[in-house]
Tab-separated table of C-alpha atoms and ligand atoms in Angstrom:
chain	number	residue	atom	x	y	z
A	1	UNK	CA	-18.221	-19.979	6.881
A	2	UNK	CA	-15.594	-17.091	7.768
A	3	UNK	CA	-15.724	-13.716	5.550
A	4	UNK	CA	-12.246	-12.802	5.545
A	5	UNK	CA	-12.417	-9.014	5.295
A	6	UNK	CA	-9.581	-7.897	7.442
A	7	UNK	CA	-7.254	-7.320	4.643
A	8	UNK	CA	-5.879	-8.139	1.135
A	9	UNK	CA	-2.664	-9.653	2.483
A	10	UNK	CA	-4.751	-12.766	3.844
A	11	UNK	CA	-5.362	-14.334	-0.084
A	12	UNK	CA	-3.728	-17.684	-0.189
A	13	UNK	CA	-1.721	-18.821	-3.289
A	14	UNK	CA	-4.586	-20.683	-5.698
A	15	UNK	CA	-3.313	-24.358	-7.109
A	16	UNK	CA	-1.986	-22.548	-10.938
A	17	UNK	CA	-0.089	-19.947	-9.380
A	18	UNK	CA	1.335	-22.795	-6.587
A	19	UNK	CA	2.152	-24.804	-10.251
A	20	UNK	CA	3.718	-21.938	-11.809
A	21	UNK	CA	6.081	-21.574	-8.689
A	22	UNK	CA	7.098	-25.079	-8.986
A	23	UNK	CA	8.052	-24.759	-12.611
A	24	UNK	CA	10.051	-21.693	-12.252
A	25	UNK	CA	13.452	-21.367	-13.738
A	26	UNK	CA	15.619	-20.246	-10.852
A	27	UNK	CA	19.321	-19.320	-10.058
A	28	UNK	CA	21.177	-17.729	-7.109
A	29	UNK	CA	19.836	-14.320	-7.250
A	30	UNK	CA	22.925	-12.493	-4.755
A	31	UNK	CA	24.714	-13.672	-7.940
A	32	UNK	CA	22.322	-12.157	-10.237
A	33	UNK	CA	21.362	-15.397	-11.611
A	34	UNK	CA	17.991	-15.774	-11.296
A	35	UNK	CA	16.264	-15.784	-14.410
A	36	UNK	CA	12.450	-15.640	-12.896
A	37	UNK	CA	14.127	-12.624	-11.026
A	38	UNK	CA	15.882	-11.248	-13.368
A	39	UNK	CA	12.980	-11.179	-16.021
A	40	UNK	CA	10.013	-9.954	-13.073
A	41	UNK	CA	12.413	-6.807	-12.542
A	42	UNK	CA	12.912	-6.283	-16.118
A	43	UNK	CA	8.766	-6.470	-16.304
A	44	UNK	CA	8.377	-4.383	-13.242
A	45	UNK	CA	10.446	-1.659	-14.241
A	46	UNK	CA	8.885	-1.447	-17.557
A	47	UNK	CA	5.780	-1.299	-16.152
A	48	UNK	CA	6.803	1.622	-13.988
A	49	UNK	CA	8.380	3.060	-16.432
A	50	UNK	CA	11.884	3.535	-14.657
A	51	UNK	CA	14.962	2.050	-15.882
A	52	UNK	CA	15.422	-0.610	-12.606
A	53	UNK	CA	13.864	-2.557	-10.273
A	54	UNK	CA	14.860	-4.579	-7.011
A	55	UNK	CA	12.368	-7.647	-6.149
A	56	UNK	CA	12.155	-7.880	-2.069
A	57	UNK	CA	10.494	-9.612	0.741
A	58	UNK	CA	8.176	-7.313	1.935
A	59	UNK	CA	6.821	-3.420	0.933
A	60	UNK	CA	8.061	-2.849	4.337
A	61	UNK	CA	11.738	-3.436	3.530
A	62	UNK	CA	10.976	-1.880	-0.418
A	63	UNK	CA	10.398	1.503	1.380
A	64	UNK	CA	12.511	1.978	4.181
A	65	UNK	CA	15.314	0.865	1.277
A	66	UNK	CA	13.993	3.981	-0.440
A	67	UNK	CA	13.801	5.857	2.143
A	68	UNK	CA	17.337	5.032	2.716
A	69	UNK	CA	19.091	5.747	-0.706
A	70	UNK	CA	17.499	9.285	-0.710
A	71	UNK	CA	18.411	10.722	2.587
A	72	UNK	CA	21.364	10.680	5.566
A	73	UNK	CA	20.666	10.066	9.106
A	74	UNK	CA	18.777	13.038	10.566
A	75	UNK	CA	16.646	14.548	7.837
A	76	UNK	CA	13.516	14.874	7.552
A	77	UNK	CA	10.913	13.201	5.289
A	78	UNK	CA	7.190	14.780	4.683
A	79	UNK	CA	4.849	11.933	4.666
A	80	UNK	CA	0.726	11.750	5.109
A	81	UNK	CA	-1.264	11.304	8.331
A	82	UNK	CA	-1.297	7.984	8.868
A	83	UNK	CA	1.473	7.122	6.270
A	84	UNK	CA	2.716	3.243	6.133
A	85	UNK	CA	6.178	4.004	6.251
A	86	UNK	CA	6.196	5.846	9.644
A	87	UNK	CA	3.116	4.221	11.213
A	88	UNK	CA	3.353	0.808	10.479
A	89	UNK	CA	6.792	0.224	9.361
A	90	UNK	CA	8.112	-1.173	13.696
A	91	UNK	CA	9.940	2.372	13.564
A	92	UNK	CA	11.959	1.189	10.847
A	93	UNK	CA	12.453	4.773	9.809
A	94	UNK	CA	13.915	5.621	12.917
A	95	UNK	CA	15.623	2.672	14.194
A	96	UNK	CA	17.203	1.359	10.978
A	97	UNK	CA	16.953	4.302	8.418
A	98	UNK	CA	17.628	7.252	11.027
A	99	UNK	CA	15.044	9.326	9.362
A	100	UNK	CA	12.407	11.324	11.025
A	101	UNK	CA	9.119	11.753	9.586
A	102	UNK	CA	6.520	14.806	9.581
A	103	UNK	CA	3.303	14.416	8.540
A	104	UNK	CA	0.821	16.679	6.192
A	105	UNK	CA	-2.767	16.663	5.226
A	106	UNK	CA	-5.677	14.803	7.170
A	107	UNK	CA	-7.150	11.599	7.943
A	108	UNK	CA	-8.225	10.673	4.125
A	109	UNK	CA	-4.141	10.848	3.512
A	110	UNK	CA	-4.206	13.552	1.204
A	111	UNK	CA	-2.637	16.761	1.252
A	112	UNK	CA	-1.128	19.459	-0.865
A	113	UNK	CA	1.792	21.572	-2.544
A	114	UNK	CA	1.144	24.465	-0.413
A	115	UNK	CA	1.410	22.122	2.566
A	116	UNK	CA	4.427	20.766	1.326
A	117	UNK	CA	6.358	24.440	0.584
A	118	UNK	CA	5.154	25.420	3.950
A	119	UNK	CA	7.107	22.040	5.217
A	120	UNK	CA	10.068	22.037	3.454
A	121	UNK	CA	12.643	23.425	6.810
A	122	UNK	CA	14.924	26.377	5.774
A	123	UNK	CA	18.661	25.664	5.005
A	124	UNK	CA	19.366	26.481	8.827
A	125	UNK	CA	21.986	23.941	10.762
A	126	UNK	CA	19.048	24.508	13.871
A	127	UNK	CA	16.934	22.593	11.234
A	128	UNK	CA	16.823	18.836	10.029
A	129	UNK	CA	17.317	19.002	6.128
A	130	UNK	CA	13.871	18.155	4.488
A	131	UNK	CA	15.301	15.794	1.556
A	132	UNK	CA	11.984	13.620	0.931
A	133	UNK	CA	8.309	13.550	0.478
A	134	UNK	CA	7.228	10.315	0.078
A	135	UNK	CA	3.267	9.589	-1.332
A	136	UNK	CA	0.845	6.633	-0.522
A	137	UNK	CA	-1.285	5.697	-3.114
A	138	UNK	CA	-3.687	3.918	-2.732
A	139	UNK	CA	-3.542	5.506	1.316
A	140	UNK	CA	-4.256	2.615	3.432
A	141	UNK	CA	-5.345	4.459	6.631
A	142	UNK	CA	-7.376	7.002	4.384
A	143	UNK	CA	-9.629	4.187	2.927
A	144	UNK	CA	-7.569	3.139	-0.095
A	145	UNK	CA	-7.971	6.843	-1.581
A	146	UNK	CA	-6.489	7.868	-4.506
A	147	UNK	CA	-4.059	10.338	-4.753
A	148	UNK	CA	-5.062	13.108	-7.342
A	149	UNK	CA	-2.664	12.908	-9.865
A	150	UNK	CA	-2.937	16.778	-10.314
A	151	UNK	CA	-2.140	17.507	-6.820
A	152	UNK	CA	1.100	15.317	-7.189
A	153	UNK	CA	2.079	17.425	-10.367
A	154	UNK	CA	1.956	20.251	-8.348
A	155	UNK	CA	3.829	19.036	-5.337
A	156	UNK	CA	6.227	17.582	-8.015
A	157	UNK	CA	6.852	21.053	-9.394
A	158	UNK	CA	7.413	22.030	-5.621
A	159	UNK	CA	10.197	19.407	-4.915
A	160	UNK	CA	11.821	19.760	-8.083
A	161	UNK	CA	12.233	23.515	-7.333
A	162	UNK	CA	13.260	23.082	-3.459
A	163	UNK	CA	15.704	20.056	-4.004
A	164	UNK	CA	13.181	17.221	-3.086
A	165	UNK	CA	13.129	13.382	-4.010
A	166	UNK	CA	9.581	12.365	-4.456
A	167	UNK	CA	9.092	8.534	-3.139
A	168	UNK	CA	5.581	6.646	-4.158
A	169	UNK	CA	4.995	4.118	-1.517
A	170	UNK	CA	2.567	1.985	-4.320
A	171	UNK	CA	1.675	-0.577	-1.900
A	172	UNK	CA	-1.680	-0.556	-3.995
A	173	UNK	CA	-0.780	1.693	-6.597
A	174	UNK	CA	-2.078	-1.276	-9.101
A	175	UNK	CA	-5.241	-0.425	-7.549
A	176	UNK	CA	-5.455	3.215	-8.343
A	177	UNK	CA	-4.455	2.100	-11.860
A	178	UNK	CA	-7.208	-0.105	-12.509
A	179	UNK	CA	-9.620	2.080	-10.476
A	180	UNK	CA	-8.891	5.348	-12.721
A	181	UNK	CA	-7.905	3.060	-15.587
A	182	UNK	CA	-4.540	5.239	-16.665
A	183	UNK	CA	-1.363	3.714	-17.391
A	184	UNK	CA	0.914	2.619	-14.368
A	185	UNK	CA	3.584	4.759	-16.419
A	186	UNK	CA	1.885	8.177	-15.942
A	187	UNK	CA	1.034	7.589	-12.165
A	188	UNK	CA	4.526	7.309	-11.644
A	189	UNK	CA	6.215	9.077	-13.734
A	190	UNK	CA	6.640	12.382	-11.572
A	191	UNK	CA	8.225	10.403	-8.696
A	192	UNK	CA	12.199	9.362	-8.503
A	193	UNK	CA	11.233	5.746	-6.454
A	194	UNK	CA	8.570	3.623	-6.415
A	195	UNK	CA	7.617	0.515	-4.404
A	196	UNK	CA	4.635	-1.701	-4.834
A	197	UNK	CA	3.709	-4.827	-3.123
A	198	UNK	CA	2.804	-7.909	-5.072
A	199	UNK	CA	1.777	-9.969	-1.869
A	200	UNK	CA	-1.907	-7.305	-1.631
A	201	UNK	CA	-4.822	-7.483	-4.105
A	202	UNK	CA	-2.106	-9.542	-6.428
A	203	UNK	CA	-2.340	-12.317	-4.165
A	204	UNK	CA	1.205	-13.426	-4.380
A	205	UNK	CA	2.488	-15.337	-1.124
A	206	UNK	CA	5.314	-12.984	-0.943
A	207	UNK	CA	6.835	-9.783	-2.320
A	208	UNK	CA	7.521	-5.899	-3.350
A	209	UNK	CA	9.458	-4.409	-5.830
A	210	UNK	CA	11.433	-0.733	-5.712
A	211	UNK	CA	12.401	1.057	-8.812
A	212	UNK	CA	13.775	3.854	-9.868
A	213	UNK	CA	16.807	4.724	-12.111
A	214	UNK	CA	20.040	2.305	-12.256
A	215	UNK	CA	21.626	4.378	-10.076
A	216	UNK	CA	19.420	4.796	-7.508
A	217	UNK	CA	18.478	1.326	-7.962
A	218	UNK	CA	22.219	0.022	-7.860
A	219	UNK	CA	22.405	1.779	-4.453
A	220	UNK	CA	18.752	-0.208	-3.519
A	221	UNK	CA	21.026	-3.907	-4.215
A	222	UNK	CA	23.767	-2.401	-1.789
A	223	UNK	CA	20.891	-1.656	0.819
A	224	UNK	CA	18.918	-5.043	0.439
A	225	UNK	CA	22.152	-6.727	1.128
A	226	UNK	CA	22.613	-4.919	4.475
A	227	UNK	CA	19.101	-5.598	5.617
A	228	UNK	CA	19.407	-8.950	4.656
A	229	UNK	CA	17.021	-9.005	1.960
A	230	UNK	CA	19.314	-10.809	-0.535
A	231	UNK	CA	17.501	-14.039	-1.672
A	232	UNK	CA	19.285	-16.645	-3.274
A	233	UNK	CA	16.875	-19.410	-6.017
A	234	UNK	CA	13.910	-16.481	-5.162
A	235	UNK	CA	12.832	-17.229	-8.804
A	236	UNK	CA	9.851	-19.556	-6.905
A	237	UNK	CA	8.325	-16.232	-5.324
A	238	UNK	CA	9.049	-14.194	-8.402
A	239	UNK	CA	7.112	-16.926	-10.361
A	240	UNK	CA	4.145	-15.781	-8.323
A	241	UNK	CA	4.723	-12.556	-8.894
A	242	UNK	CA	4.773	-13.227	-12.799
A	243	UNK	CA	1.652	-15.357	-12.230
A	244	UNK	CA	-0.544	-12.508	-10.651
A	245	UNK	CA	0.783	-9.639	-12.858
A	246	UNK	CA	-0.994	-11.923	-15.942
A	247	UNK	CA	-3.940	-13.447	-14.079
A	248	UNK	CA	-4.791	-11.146	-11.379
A	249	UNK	CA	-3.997	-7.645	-11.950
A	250	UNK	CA	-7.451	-7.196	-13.562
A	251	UNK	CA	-9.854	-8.831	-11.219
A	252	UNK	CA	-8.850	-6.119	-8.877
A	253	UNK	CA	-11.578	-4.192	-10.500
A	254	UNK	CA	-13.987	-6.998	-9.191
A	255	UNK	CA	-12.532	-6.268	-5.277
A	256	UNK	CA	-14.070	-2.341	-6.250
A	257	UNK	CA	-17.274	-3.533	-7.530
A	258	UNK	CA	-17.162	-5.930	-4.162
A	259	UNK	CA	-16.276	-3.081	-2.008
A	260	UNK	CA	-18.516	-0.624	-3.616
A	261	UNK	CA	-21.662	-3.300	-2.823
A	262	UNK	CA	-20.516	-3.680	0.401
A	263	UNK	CA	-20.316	-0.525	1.412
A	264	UNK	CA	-23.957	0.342	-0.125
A	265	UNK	CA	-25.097	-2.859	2.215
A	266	UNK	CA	-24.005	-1.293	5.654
A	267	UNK	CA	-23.632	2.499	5.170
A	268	UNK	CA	-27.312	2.827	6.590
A	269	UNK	CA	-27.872	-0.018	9.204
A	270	UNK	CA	-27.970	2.092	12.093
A	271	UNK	CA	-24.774	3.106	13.656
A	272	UNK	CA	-22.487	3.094	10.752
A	273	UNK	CA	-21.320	6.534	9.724
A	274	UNK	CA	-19.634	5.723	6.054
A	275	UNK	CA	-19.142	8.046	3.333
A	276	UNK	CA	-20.082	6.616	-0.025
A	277	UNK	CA	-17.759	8.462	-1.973
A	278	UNK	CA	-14.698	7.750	-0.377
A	279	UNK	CA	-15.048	3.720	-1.154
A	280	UNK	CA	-12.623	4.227	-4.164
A	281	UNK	CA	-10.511	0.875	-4.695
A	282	UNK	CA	-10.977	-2.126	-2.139
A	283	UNK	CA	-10.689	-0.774	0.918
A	284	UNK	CA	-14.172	0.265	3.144
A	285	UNK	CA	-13.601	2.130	6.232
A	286	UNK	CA	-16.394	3.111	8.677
A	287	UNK	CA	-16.907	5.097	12.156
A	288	UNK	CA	-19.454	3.951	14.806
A	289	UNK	CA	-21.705	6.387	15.782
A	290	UNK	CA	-22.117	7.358	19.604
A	291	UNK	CA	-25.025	5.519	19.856
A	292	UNK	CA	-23.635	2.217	18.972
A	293	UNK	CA	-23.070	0.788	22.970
A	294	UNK	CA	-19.573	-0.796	21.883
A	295	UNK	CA	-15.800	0.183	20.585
A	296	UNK	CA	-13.922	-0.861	17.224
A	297	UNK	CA	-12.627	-3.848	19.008
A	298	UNK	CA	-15.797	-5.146	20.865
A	299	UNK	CA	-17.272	-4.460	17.495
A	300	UNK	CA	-14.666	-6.774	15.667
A	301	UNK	CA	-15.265	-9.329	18.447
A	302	UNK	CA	-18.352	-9.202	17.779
A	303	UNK	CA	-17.972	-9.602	14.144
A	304	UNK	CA	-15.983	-12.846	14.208
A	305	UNK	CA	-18.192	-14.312	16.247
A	306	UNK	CA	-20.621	-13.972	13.595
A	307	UNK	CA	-18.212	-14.943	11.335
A	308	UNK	CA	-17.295	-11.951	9.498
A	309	UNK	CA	-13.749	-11.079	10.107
A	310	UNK	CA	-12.719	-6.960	9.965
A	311	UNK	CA	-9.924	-4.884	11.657
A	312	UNK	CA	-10.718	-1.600	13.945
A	313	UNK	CA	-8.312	0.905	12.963
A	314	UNK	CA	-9.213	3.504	15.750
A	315	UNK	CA	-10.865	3.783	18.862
A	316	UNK	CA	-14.485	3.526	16.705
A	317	UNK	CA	-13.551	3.139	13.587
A	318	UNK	CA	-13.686	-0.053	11.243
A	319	UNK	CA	-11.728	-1.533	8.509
A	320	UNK	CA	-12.642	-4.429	5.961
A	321	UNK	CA	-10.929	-5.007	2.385
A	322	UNK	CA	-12.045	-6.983	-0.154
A	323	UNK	CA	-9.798	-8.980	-2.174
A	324	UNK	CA	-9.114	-12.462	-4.286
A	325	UNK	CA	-10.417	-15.019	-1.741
A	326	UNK	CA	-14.206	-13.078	-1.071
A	327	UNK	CA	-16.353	-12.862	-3.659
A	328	UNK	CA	-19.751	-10.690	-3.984
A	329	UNK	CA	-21.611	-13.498	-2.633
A	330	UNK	CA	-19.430	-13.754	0.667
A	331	UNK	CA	-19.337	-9.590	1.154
A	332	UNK	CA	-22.895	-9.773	0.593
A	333	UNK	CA	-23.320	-11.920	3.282
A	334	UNK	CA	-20.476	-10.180	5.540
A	335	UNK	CA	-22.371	-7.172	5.358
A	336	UNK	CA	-26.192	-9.010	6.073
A	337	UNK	CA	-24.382	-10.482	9.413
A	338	UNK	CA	-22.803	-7.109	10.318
A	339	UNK	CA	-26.442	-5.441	9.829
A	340	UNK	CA	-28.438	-7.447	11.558
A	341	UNK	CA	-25.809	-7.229	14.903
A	342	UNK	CA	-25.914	-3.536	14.050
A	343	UNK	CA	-30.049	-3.491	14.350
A	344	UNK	CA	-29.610	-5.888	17.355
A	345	UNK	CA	-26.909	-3.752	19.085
B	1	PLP	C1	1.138	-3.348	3.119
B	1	PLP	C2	1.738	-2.037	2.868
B	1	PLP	C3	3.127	-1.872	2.805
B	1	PLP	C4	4.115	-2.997	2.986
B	1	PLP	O1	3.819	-3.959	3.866
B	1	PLP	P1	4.483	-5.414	3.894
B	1	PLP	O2	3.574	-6.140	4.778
B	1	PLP	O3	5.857	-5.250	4.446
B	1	PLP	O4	4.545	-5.961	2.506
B	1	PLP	C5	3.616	-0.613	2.530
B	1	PLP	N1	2.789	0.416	2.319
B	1	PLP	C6	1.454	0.296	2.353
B	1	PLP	C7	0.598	1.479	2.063
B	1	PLP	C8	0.878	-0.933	2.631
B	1	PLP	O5	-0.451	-1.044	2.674
């Protein structure tokens, strides 16, 4: 049997939430008809505690539409190493949004106000104007890390006084919420947009919402229409969406426990180079040491044929996530397989 550990996006719709997508109420949603729709924004919003939300196909679209609506061709955005929206986004930020992107902090995808004052381009016409800093939380490429929320307050304080929007790309923010166990409300209160993916730990097929206020959001609905996001009876995937908010949203603390176990399993078969402490939601990233005769990838090739499926996220460094579909018993064994290949390497 496979252990699916490359990422949370691989969960497969279970039989209720498949029902509750074939009861759902539905209407053309370009008309603003959809009540499914219409009622998951209205939740969404609330939850977020801004006065809007768009539903979407993907967190991809959710933030470049942010993006978007907060800047004009040319300026600048401050984002963290390794952010989502400029390294795995296709270049949507350049090609579609006409943004360009500059990066703060290290690896772990954390950085701070000072780094962000020291960013921030004077008002100079040799200078793109730095309109944005956008925030990933949970940071995929830094190990699902949460961002302190104090370090955000101050970087808040520093765009509000230099003329910056402040964009949360909440992929996994409902991760860091369950993880720190604070409202969704106060995480993002400081921030002007937010987007957050439903089709992650939530295990909906499909999905992201962005919110923000009704103006900003009523400028979102013009954007989705250009990209071609407009969905007509999408009350079916909204249903989902409904479905995992109620059902779902709390076993993400399960995925932590999961990762958390995992993590203790491998960190000292010999070769792996993890740092306990930085296993804070679902996500479990490790380096090989030099002494391990093999790369990320020959390491993942390895580790499917051994059934454990991961994903190497640098030249010798590892990625697995735990989510919906494994449960302790299948990381425990994911991470017996990967130590014995480890003690055999
Ligand atoms: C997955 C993800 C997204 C959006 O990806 P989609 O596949 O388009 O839904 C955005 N930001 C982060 C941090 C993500 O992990």
């Amino acid at each position: 049997m496979n252990v699916d550990l490359r990422s949370d996006t691989v969960t497969k719709p279970s039989p209720e939430m498949r029902e509750a997508m074939a009861r759902a109420d539905v209407g053309d949603d370009v008309y603003g008809e959809d009540p499914t729709v219409n009622r998951l924004q209205e939740l969404v919003a609330g939850l977020l505690g801004k006065e809007a939300a768009l539903f979407v196909p993907s967190g991809v679209m959710a933030n470049q539409i942010a993006l978007a609506v907060q800047t004009r061709p040319g300026d600048e955005v401050l984002v963290s190493n390794g952010a989502h929206c400029l390294l795995y986004e296709s270049g949507a930020g350049a090609g579609i949004t006409g943004v360009q992107m500059r990066q703060l902090g290290g690896e772990d995808g954390l950085f701070g106000a000072s780094e962000v004052e020291r960013a921030i381009n004077p008002d100079n016409a040799h200078y793109p104007s730095t309109t944005l800093c956008a925030i990933e939380n949970t940071h995929n490429r830094g190990g699902g890390r949460i961002f302190p929320q104090q370090e955000i307050l101050r970087i808040t304080e520093v765009a509000r006084r230099r003329g910056l929007g402040l964009h949360l790309d909440g992929a996994r923010l409902w991760n860091a919420h369950v993880a720190l166990g604070v409202s969704l409300d106060s995480l993002t209160a400081p921030f002007d947009s937010v987007s957050v993916c439903l089709s992650k730990g939530l295990g909906a097929p499909v999905g992201s919402l962005v919110a923000g206020s009704k103006s900003l959001i009523a400028r979102a609905h013009r954007r989705r229409k250009m990209l071609g996001g407009g969905m007509r009876q999408a009350g079916i995937l909204a249903a989902a969406g409904h479905y995992a908010l109620a059902q779902h949203l709390p076993k993400l603390a399960t995925d932590h426990a999961n990762a958390r176990a995992f993590a203790q399993a491998i960190k000292d078969a010999p070769g792996v180079h993890l740092e306990l402490a930085t296993v804070e939601t679902n996500i479990v990233i490790w380096d090989l040491a030099p002494e391990v005769p093999y790369d990320a990838a020959a390491f993942v090739a390895r580790a499917r044929e051994r059934g454990v499926l991961l994903n190497a996220m640098g030249e010798r460094r590892v990625r697995a996530v735990t989510h919906l579909d494994v449960d302790a018993a299948a990381c425990a064994v994911a991470a017996e397989r990967l130590c014995e290949m480890l003690k055999a390497a």
